[in-house]
């Protein structure tokens, strides 16, 4: 992390100089504005007056077309007139000669106006033809009210409303819209905290959107969201209804003081064709009641009494003779003036349930051939990730251990809830519990006695209940303001016999796109990858969480820092993490200190490995998206944090710096040791000083290794630049390797050093060992999580020894050990996406270990398009010691493909692309048919420089 920060410094400037790469063809696609994917974002709203655009160059169906680059682009942007009185705005960039296709700035003279509808389109010129590629279609978006807080507190003045008297969680208001002129626009801004759902004239405005708005430190930042309801408001009477939930605003949550009852802020602007306007605000004319939800809690689930359902309560003309609707009270704003708290537009994709939650840019079985067959992947336990069936899970089995109890197995540890079909008498109560695993007797006797194991949820009950209204046609229940982490779903008291067809469970997480796919001929690695992707998805719930099930689910910074690289390889999360960076900065103290947990931070100053989330996430976002603006935007915060660490260090020295979690949860019984106090770097001299001090303090000159010799100490010292003097490197490595051997080829590392161990081994001539460790299935190992006598993990455990540990801290879905997932992409597939050059360098196991990874297929969707690498060792029977590698490089980029020797001291004989020899050991020329091939004399490593296109390389080694 040290080096990363140093690099932040220089890259900040260098990146501005060196333009990103170039190329192109048909009609641009996957267009983004302000990082939002326009293809998948509905009601696209941006919160900046000067957006930036990205697009991908079209891909030809002709695989022979290569080296495609963009040479120019043209952007056109114009306002969409709402009323007769609006002025119109048009901007045309004209043809701009430029290779830039990502983060292209709007360069118009005038800022975009707030609260305005716009559309834009673009076209490009490429090296493929003289003519421009055809325009994209017009893409609509609208701008937010940029200074929302000021607008709401000075101009509009809606009230925060709710009740201190009753559990008021259904609020409604009717209003009349005149028919003098047609409605041309109806825009709503709403905040309902903890959670809200908005209904207009009887319909939920966005049914898949859940648990909105995102979680923040409410007193500093509270989110509003906005909807375009233009098609939904008509002349005459209209009605708005809002359901409120406690969410994270509730005092029930761990370690957070109660803020008070839920509350609503609402403002609807209706503009008519003739330019007239009207507003509907949250004010004291609204009424409310306790609706069907009697109780709701993030941790403890929800109680729902369907007898309280009032048909039509969000429609105009509703008249309720059965329940008491009372006037709302005006409640204080959640944001604190003293803390300069702000009402802010939520500027990231929302949490969604089901098919709308996950989009796809990659798939396992793509057009690109036969490298991995379905049968290679058929053994994976858990729900399939890439065929679109992963968004709503059906149980794979149901059992009835006792009369009146059904236990459903989803086959996958997931995050969300279940929808259940019930039929029975009015007032019958049905109870739902959620657990990650079955109760322990299975472990000892093999006979399951019917229980689910909920002890590891600790204080979170994850318990829902439903009281039937008695509909003879049946009724469907699904909870509204809670979320569960579980694989087993237990229903008690159902009045009707249930089958698997009566249950389906939407997967719930922040909306995102799957952008990475990694699969191989090794079943263990494939299962780990599966578990990481599911674990990651379950831990993006508006903030990166440590776990999704017990009474925690918090934004632990260490977990976020360790997983972010893996997360960004697998999912498109730029908006999500930018939001999280803002939440971190919200709670940064004036002395630069940041807490261990965000939002609602606790634990100042953070342990350095936790606090590093600020710089690590900033850096990884830059690395994965090539957007240097991210570095400059957070630079001051990172610097302040580094200075804070530095002053702590000045006071205490390295050994006693702050407090230390050390290397968290290594496999027992090994004690943990030193904290990795590495992220103290901003300045190289200071870093060097620390590096030397680290060595001085922890290196034992008698034994020639660090501390007491445990793996973590050696790994961290070796992984940090300049800590281990050259003269000591060999002995430290020897110690690390011998300790691994002594433990029967097992790691003894916790989360911090595990993240470093695998890249360290692969980069230092021990890739074979790294592969051996990752494919181990005996304790402790990743493989043990799903190859043990007790449980079949389908996500990543918190502890290496989960089955033998008590419930206190023993989640089956923690993402922190998922850090290894980055190594799958960066070393096994070998994809490095530095902003100016793609490098593909799959690390090679030697001949003796090639069976561990004989085939691999990896796709990574970048802002330029899909990067793909597939390889097969010794594919063509006639030639042993060969590798066949298929590579796809997206247009407008350049790549280096690096071939490592297939076995020690081997030499490349021939390098073939398609059916042409492009390099041969016998020939003197190295430039053949546009391929620039280099051979490194000492290592024998071969490098080929290529542009975009599809390639089939074969390298023969002797
Ligand atoms: C609003 O109108 C659109 C377009 O007619 C429709 O698709 C949507 O379901 C409506 N939403 C509500 C809440 O009525
Ligand atoms: C409502 O309309 C007024 C007048 O055009 C405008 O200033 C304001 O920003 C609008 N507010 C919302 C919430 O759209
Ligand atoms: C820490 O000590 C160094 C060297 O004495 C000094 O230059 C630096 O300003 C100090 N930094 C802080 C934050 O106290
Ligand atoms: C270094 O290792 C030796 C041999 O194990 C041990 O006796 C000694 O105490 C260690 N020194 C320190 C400073 O820990």
mmCIF file of N, CA and C and ligand atoms in Angstrom, residues 199-201 203-205 229 231-232, ligand 1:
data_model
loop_
_atom_site.group_PDB
_atom_site.id
_atom_site.type_symbol
_atom_site.label_atom_id
_atom_site.label_comp_id
_atom_site.label_asym_id
_atom_site.label_seq_id
_atom_site.Cartn_x
_atom_site.Cartn_y
_atom_site.Cartn_z
ATOM 1 N N UNK A 199 -45.530 5.439 -3.576
ATOM 2 C CA UNK A 199 -46.639 5.027 -4.438
ATOM 3 C C UNK A 199 -47.351 6.258 -4.968
ATOM 4 N N UNK A 200 -47.710 6.208 -6.248
ATOM 5 C CA UNK A 200 -48.513 7.276 -6.830
ATOM 6 C C UNK A 200 -49.754 6.652 -7.456
ATOM 7 N N UNK A 201 -50.871 7.153 -7.107
ATOM 8 C CA UNK A 201 -52.147 6.716 -7.688
ATOM 9 C C UNK A 201 -52.259 5.190 -7.742
ATOM 10 N N UNK A 203 -49.818 2.845 -7.506
ATOM 11 C CA UNK A 203 -48.699 2.029 -7.956
ATOM 12 C C UNK A 203 -47.382 2.429 -7.304
ATOM 13 N N UNK A 204 -46.593 1.412 -7.014
ATOM 14 C CA UNK A 204 -45.229 1.638 -6.556
ATOM 15 C C UNK A 204 -44.432 2.240 -7.717
ATOM 16 N N UNK A 205 -43.754 3.353 -7.501
ATOM 17 C CA UNK A 205 -43.094 4.035 -8.620
ATOM 18 C C UNK A 205 -41.903 3.256 -9.165
ATOM 19 N N UNK A 229 -42.186 11.531 -12.637
ATOM 20 C CA UNK A 229 -43.536 10.976 -12.611
ATOM 21 C C UNK A 229 -44.432 11.639 -13.649
ATOM 22 N N UNK A 231 -45.493 10.835 -16.497
ATOM 23 C CA UNK A 231 -46.575 10.041 -17.100
ATOM 24 C C UNK A 231 -47.630 9.647 -16.091
ATOM 25 N N UNK A 232 -47.438 9.937 -14.835
ATOM 26 C CA UNK A 232 -48.308 9.379 -13.815
ATOM 27 C C UNK A 232 -49.235 10.393 -13.138
HETATM 28 C C1 LIG B 1 -46.081 5.818 -14.588
HETATM 29 O O1 LIG B 1 -46.263 5.849 -15.977
HETATM 30 C C2 LIG B 1 -45.462 4.961 -16.721
HETATM 31 C C3 LIG B 1 -45.702 5.214 -18.188
HETATM 32 O O2 LIG B 1 -47.056 5.116 -18.473
HETATM 33 C C4 LIG B 1 -45.799 3.543 -16.302
HETATM 34 O O3 LIG B 1 -44.962 2.637 -16.987
HETATM 35 C C5 LIG B 1 -45.580 3.392 -14.816
HETATM 36 O O4 LIG B 1 -45.972 2.122 -14.384
HETATM 37 C C6 LIG B 1 -46.377 4.426 -14.055
HETATM 38 N N1 LIG B 1 -46.013 4.377 -12.658
HETATM 39 C C7 LIG B 1 -46.917 4.540 -11.723
HETATM 40 C C8 LIG B 1 -46.384 4.560 -10.347
HETATM 41 O O5 LIG B 1 -48.092 4.660 -11.960
#
